[in-house]
XYZ file of C-alpha atoms in Angstrom:
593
model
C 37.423 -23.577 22.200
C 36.281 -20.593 23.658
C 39.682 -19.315 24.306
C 40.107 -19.570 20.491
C 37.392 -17.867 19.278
C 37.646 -15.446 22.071
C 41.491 -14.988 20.786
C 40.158 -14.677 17.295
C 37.698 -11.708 17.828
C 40.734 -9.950 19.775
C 43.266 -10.614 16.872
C 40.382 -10.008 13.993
C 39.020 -6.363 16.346
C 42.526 -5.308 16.713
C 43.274 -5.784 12.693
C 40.302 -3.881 12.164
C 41.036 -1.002 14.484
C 44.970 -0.792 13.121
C 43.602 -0.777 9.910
C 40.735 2.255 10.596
C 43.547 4.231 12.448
C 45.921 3.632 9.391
C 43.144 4.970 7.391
C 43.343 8.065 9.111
C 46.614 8.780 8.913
C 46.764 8.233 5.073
C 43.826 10.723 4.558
C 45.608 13.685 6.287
C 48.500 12.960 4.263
C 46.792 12.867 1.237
C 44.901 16.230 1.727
C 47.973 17.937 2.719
C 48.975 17.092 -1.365
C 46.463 19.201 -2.345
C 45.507 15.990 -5.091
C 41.875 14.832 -6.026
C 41.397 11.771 -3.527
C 39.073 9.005 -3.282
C 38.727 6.256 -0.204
C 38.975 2.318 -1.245
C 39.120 -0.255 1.396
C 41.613 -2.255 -0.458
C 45.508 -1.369 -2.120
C 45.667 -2.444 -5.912
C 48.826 -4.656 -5.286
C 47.866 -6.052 -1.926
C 48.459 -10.153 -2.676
C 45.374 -10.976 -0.602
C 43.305 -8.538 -3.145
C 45.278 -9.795 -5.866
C 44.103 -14.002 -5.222
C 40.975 -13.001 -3.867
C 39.172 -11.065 -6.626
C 37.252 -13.862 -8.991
C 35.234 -14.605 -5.293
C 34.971 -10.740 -4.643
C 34.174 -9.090 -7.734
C 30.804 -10.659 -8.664
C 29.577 -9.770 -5.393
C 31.247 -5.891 -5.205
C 29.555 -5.398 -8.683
C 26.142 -5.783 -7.433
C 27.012 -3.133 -5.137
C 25.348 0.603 -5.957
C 27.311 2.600 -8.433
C 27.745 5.106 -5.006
C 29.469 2.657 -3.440
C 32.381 1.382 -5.289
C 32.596 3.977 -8.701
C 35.064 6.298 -6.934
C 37.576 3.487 -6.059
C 36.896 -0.039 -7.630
C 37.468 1.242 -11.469
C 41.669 2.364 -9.983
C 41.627 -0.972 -8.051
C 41.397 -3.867 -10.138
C 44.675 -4.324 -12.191
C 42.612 -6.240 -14.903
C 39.668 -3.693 -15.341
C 41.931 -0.639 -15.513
C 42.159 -0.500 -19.747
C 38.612 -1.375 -19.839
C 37.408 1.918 -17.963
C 39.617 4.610 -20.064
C 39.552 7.695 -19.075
C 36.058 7.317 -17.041
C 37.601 7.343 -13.715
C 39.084 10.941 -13.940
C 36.141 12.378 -16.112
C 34.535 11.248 -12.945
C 36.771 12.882 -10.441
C 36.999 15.809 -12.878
C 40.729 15.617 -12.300
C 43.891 14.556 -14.205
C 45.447 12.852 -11.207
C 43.777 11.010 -8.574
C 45.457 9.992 -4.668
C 43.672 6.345 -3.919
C 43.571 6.049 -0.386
C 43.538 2.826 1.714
C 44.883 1.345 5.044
C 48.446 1.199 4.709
C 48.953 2.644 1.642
C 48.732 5.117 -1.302
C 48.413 4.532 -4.811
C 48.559 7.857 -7.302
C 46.883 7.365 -10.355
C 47.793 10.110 -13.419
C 46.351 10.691 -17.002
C 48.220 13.623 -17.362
C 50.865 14.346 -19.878
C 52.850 16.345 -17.812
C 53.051 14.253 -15.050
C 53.807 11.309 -17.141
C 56.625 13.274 -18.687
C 58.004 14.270 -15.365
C 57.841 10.543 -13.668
C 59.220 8.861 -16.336
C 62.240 11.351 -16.504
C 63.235 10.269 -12.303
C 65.414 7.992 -11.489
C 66.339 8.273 -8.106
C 63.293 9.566 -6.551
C 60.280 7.906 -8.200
C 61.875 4.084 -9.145
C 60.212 0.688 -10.073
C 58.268 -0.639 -7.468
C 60.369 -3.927 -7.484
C 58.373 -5.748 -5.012
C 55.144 -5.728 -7.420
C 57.536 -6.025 -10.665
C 59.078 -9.694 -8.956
C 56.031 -11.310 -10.577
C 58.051 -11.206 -13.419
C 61.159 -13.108 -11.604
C 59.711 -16.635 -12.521
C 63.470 -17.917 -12.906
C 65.479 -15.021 -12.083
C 66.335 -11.692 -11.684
C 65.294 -9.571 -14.952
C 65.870 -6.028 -16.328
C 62.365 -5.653 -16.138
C 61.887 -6.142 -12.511
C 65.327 -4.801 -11.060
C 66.069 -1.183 -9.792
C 69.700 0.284 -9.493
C 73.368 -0.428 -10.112
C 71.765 -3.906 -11.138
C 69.283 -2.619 -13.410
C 71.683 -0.971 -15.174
C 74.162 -3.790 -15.428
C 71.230 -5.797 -16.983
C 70.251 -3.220 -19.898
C 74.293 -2.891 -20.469
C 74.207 -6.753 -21.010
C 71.018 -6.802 -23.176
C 71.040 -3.706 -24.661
C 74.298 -4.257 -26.751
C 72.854 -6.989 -29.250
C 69.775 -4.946 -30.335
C 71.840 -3.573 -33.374
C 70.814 -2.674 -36.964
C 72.127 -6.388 -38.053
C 69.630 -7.600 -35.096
C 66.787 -5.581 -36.650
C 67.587 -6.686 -40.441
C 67.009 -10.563 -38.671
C 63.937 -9.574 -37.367
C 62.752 -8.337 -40.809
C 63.567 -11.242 -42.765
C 62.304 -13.776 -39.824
C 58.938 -12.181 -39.724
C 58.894 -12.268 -43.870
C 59.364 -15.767 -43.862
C 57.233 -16.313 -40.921
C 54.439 -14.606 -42.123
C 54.282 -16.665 -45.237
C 54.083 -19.754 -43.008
C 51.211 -17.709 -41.106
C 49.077 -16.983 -44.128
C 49.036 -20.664 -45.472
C 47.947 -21.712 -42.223
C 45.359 -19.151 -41.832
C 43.890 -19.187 -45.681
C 40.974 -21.746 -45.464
C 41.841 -22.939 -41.837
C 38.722 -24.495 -39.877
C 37.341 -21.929 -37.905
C 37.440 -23.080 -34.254
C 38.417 -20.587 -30.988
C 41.332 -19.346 -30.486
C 42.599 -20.602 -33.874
C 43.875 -17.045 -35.113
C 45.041 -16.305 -31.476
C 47.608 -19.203 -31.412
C 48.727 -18.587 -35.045
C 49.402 -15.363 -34.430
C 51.335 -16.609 -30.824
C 53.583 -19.276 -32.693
C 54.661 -16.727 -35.397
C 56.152 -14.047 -33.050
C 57.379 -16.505 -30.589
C 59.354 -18.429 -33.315
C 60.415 -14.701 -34.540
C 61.693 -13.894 -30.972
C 63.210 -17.365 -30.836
C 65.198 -17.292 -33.975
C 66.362 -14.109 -33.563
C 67.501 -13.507 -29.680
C 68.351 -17.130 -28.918
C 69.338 -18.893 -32.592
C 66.786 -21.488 -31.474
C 64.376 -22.668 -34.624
C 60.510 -23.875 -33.776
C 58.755 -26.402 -35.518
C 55.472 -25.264 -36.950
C 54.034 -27.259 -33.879
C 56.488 -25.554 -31.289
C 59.097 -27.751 -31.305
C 62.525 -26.383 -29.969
C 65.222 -27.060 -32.890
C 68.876 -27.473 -31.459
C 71.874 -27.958 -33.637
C 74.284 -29.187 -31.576
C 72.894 -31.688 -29.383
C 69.307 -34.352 -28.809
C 66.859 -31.515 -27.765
C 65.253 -31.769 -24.549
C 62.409 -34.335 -24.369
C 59.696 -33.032 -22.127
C 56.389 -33.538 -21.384
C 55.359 -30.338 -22.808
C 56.485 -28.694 -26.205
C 59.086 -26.103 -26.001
C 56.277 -23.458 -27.162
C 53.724 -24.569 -24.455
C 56.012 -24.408 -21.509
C 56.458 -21.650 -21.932
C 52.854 -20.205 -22.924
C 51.384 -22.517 -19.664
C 54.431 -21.230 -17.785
C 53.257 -17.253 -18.816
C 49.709 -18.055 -18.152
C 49.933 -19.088 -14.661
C 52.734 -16.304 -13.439
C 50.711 -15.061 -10.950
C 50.238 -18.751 -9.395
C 53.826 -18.722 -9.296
C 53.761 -15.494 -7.872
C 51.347 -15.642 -5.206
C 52.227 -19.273 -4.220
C 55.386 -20.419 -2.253
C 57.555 -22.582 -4.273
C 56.720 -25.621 -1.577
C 53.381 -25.283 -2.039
C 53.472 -25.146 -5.552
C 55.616 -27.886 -6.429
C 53.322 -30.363 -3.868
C 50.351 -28.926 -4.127
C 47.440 -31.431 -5.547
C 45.644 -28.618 -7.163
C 45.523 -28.858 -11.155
C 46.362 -25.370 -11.357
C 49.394 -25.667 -9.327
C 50.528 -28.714 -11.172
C 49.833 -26.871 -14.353
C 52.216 -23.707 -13.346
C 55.142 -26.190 -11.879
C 55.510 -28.811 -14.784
C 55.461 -25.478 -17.109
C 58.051 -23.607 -14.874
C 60.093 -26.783 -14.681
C 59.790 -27.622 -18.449
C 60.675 -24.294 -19.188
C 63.943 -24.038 -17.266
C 65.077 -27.254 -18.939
C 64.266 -25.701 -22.136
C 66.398 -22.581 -21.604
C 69.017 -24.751 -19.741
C 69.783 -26.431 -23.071
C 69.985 -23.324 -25.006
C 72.654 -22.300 -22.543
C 74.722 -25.965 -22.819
C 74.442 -25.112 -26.280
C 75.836 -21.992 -26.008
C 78.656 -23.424 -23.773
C 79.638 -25.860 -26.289
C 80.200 -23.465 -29.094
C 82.428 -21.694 -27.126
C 84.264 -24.611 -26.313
C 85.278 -25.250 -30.053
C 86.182 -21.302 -30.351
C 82.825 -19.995 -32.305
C 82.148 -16.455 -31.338
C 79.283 -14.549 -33.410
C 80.546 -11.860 -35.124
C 76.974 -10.178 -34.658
C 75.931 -11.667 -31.177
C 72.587 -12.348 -30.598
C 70.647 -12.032 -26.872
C 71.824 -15.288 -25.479
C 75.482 -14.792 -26.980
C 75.614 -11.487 -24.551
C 74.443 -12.982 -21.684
C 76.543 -16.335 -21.915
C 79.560 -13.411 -22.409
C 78.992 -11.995 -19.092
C 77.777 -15.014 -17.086
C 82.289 -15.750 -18.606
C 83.409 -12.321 -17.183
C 86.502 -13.200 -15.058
C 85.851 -9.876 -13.078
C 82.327 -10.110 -12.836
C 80.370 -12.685 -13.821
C 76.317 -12.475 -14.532
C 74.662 -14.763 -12.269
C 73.221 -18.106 -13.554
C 69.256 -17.338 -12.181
C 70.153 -14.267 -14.297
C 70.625 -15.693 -17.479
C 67.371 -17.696 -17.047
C 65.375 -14.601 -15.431
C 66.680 -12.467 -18.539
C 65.937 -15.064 -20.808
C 62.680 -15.265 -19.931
C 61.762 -11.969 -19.734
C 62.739 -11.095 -23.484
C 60.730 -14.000 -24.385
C 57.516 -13.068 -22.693
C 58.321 -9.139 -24.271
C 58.528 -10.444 -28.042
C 56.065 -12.992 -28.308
C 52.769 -12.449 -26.471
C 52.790 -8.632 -26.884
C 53.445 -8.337 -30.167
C 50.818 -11.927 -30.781
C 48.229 -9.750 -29.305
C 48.891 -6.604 -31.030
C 48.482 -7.920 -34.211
C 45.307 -9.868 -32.895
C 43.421 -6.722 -32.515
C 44.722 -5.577 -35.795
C 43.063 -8.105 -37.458
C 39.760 -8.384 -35.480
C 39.749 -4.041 -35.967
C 40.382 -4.824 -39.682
C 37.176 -6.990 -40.071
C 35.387 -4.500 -37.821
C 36.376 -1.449 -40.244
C 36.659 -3.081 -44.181
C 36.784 0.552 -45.663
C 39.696 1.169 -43.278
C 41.283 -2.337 -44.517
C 40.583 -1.687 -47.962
C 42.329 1.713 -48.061
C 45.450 -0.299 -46.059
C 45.562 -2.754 -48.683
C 45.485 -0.284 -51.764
C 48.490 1.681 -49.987
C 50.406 -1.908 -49.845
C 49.758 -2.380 -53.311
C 50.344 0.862 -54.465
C 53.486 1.342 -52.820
C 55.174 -1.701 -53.561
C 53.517 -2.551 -57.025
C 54.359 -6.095 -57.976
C 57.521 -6.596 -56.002
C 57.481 -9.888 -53.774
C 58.258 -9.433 -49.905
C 61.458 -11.563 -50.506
C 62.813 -8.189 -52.110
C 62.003 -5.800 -49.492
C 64.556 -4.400 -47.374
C 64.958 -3.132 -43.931
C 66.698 -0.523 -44.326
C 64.863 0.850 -47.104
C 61.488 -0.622 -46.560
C 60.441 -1.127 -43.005
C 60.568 3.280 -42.946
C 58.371 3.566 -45.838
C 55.988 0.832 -44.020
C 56.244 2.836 -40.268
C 55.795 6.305 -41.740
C 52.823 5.472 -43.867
C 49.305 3.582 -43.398
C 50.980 0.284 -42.232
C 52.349 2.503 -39.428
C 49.156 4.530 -38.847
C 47.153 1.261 -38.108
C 49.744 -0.227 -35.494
C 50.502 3.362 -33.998
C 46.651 3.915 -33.378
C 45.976 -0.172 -32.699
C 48.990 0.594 -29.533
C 47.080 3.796 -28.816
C 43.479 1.980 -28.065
C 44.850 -1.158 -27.446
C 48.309 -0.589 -26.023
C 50.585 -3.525 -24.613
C 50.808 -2.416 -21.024
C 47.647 -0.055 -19.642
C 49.637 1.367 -17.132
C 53.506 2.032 -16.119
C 54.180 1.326 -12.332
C 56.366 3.326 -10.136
C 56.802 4.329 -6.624
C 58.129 7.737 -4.316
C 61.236 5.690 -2.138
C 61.564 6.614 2.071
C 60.961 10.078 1.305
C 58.529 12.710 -0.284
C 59.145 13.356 -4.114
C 58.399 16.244 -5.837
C 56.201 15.678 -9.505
C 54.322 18.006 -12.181
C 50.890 17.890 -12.292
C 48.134 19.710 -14.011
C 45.084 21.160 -11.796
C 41.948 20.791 -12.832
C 41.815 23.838 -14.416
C 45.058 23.478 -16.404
C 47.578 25.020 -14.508
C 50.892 23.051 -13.551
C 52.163 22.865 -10.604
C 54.020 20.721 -8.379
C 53.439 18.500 -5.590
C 55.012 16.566 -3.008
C 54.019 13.197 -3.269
C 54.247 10.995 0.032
C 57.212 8.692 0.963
C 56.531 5.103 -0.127
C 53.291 5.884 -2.930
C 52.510 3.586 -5.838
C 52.970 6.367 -8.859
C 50.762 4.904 -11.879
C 50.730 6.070 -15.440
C 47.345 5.053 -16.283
C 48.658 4.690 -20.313
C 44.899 3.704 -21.070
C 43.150 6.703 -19.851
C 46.435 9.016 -21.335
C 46.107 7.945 -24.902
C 42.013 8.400 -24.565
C 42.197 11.723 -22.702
C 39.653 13.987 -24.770
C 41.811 16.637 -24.139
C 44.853 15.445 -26.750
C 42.849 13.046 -28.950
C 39.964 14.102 -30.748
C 37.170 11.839 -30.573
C 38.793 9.578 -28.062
C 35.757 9.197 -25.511
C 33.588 8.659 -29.044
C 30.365 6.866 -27.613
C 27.750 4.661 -30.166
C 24.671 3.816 -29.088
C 24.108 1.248 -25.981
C 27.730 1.933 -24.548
C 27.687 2.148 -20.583
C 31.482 3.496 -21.539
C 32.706 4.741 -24.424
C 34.560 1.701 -26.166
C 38.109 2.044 -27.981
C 36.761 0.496 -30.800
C 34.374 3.236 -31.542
C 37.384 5.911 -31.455
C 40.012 3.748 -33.811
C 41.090 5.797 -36.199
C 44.282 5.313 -37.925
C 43.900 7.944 -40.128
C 44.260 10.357 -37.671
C 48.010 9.835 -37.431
C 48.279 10.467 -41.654
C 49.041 14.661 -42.151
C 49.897 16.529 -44.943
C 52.464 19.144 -44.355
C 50.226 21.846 -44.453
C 48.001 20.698 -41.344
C 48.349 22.547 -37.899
C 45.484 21.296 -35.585
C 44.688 17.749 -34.614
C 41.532 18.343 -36.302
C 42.790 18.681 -39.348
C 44.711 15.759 -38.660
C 41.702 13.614 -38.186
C 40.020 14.642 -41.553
C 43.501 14.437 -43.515
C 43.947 11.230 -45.772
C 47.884 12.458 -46.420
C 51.369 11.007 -45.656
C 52.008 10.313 -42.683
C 55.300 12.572 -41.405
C 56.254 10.894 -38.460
C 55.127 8.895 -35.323
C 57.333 11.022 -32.890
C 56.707 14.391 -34.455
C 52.923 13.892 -35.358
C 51.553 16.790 -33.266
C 50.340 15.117 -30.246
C 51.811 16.623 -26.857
C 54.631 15.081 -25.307
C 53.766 12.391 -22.821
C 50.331 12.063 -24.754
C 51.182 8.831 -26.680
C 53.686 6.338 -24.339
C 52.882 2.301 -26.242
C 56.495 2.105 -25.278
C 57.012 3.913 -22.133
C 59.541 7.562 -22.922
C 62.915 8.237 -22.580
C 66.229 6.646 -20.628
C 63.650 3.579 -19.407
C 61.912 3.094 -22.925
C 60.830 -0.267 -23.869
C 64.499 -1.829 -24.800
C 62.149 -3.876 -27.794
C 60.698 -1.196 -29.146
C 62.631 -1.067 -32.571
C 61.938 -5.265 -32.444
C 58.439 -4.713 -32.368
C 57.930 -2.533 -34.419
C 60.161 -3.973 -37.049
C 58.313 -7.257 -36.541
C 54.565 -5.635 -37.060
C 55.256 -3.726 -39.920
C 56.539 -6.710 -41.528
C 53.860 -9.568 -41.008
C 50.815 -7.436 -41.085
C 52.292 -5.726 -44.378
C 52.538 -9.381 -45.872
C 49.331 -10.776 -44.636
C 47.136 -7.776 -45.797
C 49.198 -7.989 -49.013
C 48.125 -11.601 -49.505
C 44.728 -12.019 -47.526
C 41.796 -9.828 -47.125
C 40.015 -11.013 -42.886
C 36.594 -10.909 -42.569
C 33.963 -11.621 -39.465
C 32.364 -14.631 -39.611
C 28.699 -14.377 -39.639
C 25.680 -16.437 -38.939
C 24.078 -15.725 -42.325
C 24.068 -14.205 -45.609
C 23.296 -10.282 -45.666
C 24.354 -6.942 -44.203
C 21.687 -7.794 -40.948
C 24.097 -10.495 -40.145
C 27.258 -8.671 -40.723
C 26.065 -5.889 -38.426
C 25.142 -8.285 -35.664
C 28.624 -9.211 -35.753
C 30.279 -6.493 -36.013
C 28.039 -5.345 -33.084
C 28.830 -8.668 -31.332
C 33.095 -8.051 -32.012
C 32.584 -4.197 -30.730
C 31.342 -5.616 -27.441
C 33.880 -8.242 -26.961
C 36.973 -5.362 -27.640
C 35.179 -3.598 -24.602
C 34.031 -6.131 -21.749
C 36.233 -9.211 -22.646
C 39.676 -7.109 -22.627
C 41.798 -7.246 -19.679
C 45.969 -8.144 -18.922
C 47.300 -11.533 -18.091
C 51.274 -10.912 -19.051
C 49.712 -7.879 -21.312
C 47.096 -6.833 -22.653
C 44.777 -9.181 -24.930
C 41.614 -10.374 -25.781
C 40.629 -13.311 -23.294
C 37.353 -14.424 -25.597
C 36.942 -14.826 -29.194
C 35.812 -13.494 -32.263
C 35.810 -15.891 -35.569
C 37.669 -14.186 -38.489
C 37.998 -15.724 -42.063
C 40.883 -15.178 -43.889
C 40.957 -15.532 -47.642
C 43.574 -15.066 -50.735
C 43.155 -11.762 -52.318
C 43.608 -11.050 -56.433
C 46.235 -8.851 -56.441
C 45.042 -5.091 -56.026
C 41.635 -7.043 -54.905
C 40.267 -5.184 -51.779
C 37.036 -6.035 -49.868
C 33.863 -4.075 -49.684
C 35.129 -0.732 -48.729
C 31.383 0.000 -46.410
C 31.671 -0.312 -42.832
């Protein structure tokens, strides 16, 4: 016994000096950068971090401010949104180096540098071995780097087509009916909105990618053959399979599949559900073929079943299911959650939802949403106050807080602002996690007026005290972003608004953007156009009076600050009890906040 622990100390004392030596090393290195750096004892991505946290962090946040606000705010994936642009007010720089044993993260909120990484592709990559959370059943485009990422946004790229986007419009018409019966008098219980709003845009994503229909209860709908009889609907495998990818992740598949821990039961019936699940769609698929239907307009799953056929090279199987799974996870639970802080921001701000509604009303008079049109409508919705309320929700709120990528075995040069404005550029280490913090770029004081807005009793400033859609509406005549913020005009476009380049990134920029972006936007303008058309959302209170309504409001405000954080993306992980009720048309609610 002594042997062991004597072993033990050896093995634990060695680790320790390594580490302290490796320390060292990185420090020198990052001085030589000339970058803003700060020490943290820990590497955001390392996996023992990662499934170690809900023990740590109650204990590290008892800590003095002193000892952890220079590095714990950049190291905990989940807290990142919350803190803004607080960490580099505090650093009084635009770019930070975080530097632990072994390695170096760079964190940026500068529009420059975001500009510059996004444009590499051979130099600064995706860091593939943190993206392979997302290779629950495959390889995805997501998480792949290469000659094979390329082959992957080939396959899935060809199918997003103007037909693709007039399916998406009607889908989320229809859909959005379904969603405003169910909502309209509903119980209220938790979570109730949040699932609504989760069955609608999966169904949406499900109709239109994979020609699968869902049940109002989440049912998978085949045509061609008995549908898969499970343990699990097809819409809860696959949320229960989403919501424990990181058990998947962190856990070998032995473990897992063994394991008598609920939680690991949990995350392998879902996985396994799941693949049977996407397994029919693609026996399905197979069958069609068989009889000699080809699509005209193919859909996601028609290109992929196309290339896993390709006599000269054929798309792996795992692929299919990886890709599969990955477009999934993009159009439902992003989008779900988008349109969840809509709502909850809506009942926040009534004058803001009043003035949303009129423009609905007064735009489109007494036409029904059975008559509108994408090609004719769905601009007039993104380039007007529709579009102002999702382009600022995905500025304050946006799907991803930051964009991941990493230097390769050497040094890579990148743009970055001093702290005094100046650009310049700097080598950035071999082998250095390069991080877009997208939170702290679209509330960087220095681009968006107002953005680090404080009320009273914030320890930060929250988002929801700097939403402003409005700001995104100019009149032609308007040349600062000041003016911008005070205009009530037409909005002139979401890509040409004003804002510096690199400033506003919902969807990442450039050669790499979000491959969904037209989907989701297509899909937001639609069902939040229909739903504020029909419904007017309120908070629920405790009492009659405007005491009450404040203490709610106050109560919501809170909750969109401390209770935010990323699971697959970005949402709200407690609730706040809305009320949803028919409107009169050209009704609006009390336009006071």
């Amino acid at each position: 016994m002594d042997l062991v622990i004597k072993t033990s100390i050896a093995i634990c004392a060695s680790y320790f000096l390594f580490a302290c030596l490796s320390l060292y090393q990185n420090v020198k290195t990052a001085r030589k950068t000339g970058v803003r750096y700060t020490i943290a004892p820990v590497h955001i991505s390392n996996k023992f971090w990662l499934g170690s946290q809900k023990l740590l962090l109650p204990l590290l946040d008892r800590l003095p401010d002193w000892m952890t606000k220079s590095w714990l705010p950049v190291s905990v994936y989940d807290r990142i949104w919350r803190h803004g642009f607080a960490p580099f007010a505090y650093h009084q720089s635009s770019t930070i180096l975080v530097v632990s044993p072994f390695k170096l993260a760079l964190w940026t909120s500068s529009p420059v540098a975001v500009q510059d990484m996004i444009r590499r592709r051979s130099d600064i990559v995706k860091p593939t071995e943190e993206l392979s959370v997302l290779n629950v059943h495959g390889p995805t485009v997501t998480a792949s780097e290469g000659e094979q990422a390329r082959r992957y946004r080939k396959i899935t790229t060809g199918c997003f087509s103007h037909a693709m986007f007039e399916h998406v419009w009607s889908e989320s018409i229809a859909k959005a009916d379904i969603l405003v019966r169910r909502l309209v008098g509903s119980e209220e219980m938790p979570g109730r909105v949040k699932k609504e709003l989760e069955l609608v845009t999966f169904a949406v994503v499900s109709q239109v990618c994979f020609g699968i229909s869902v049940s109002e209860e989440g049912e998978m709908i085949l045509k061609e053959h008995k549908p898969h009889m499970g343990r699990i609907s097809y819409w809860e495998s696959f949320a229960q399979s989403a919501e424990n990818m990181g058990i998947t992740f962190l856990t070998p598949k032995a473990i897992l599949k063994n394991s008598p821990f609920k939680m690991h039961k949990t995350a392998n019936i879902s996985n396994e559900e799941w693949a049977a699940y996407m397994e029919d769609m693609i026996e399905e698929k197979r069958r069609e073929r068989e009889r000699g239907k080809v699509p005209k307009t193919p859909n996601l799953l028609d290109s992929l079943y196309s290339a896993s056929i390709d006599p000269d090279e054929p798309l792996e199987h795992e692929a299919i299911l990886g890709n599969i799974w990955v477009f999934v996870l993009g159009g439902f639970h992003t989008s779900s959650n988008t349109l969840h802080f809509i709502f909850i921001l809506l009942a926040i701000h009534p004058s803001i939802q009043s003035k949303l509604q009129a423009s609905i009303d007064e735009f489109f008079k007494a036409r029904e949403p059975s008559t509108w049109t994408h090609s004719e409508d769905f601009p007039a919705f993104l380039n007007s106050h529709v579009g102002a309320v999702i382009a600022e929700t995905l500025r304050c709120f946006g799907v991803l807080p930051w964009i991941p990528k990493t230097t390769s075995a050497e040094a890579a040069p990148l743009l970055l602002e001093t702290p005094e404005g100046d650009t310049v550029t700097t080598m950035i280490p071999p082998h250095t996690l390069v991080i877009a913090d997208t939170s702290a770029v679209h509330r960087n004081p220095k681009y968006w007026p107002n953005a680090e807005k404080r009320i009273e009793g914030e320890p930060e400033p929250y988002a929801v005290s700097s939403w402003n859609p409005w700001r995104w509406l100019q009149n032609s005549g308007n040349t600062t972003t000041e003016d911008a913020l005070r205009s009530d005009g037409e909005l002139k476009s979401l890509s040409t608004s004003g804002w510096k380049p690199g400033s506003y990134i919902p969807f990442s920029d450039g050669a790499r953007a979000c491959i969904g972006k037209r989907f989701a936007q297509t899909e937001l303008c639609a069902v939040l156009a229909c739903v504020m058309r029909e419904c007017s959302v309120e908070l629920v209170t405790k009492g009659e009076g405007r005491d009450h309504w404040l203490d709610a409001r106050q109560k919501a405000a809170v909750k969109l600050n401390l209770d935010v954080g990323i699971t697959l993306a970005l949402e709200l992980k407690s609730d706040v009890p809305l009320r949803f009720s028919r409107r009169r048309h050209g009704q609006t609610i009390n336009g006071e906040d």
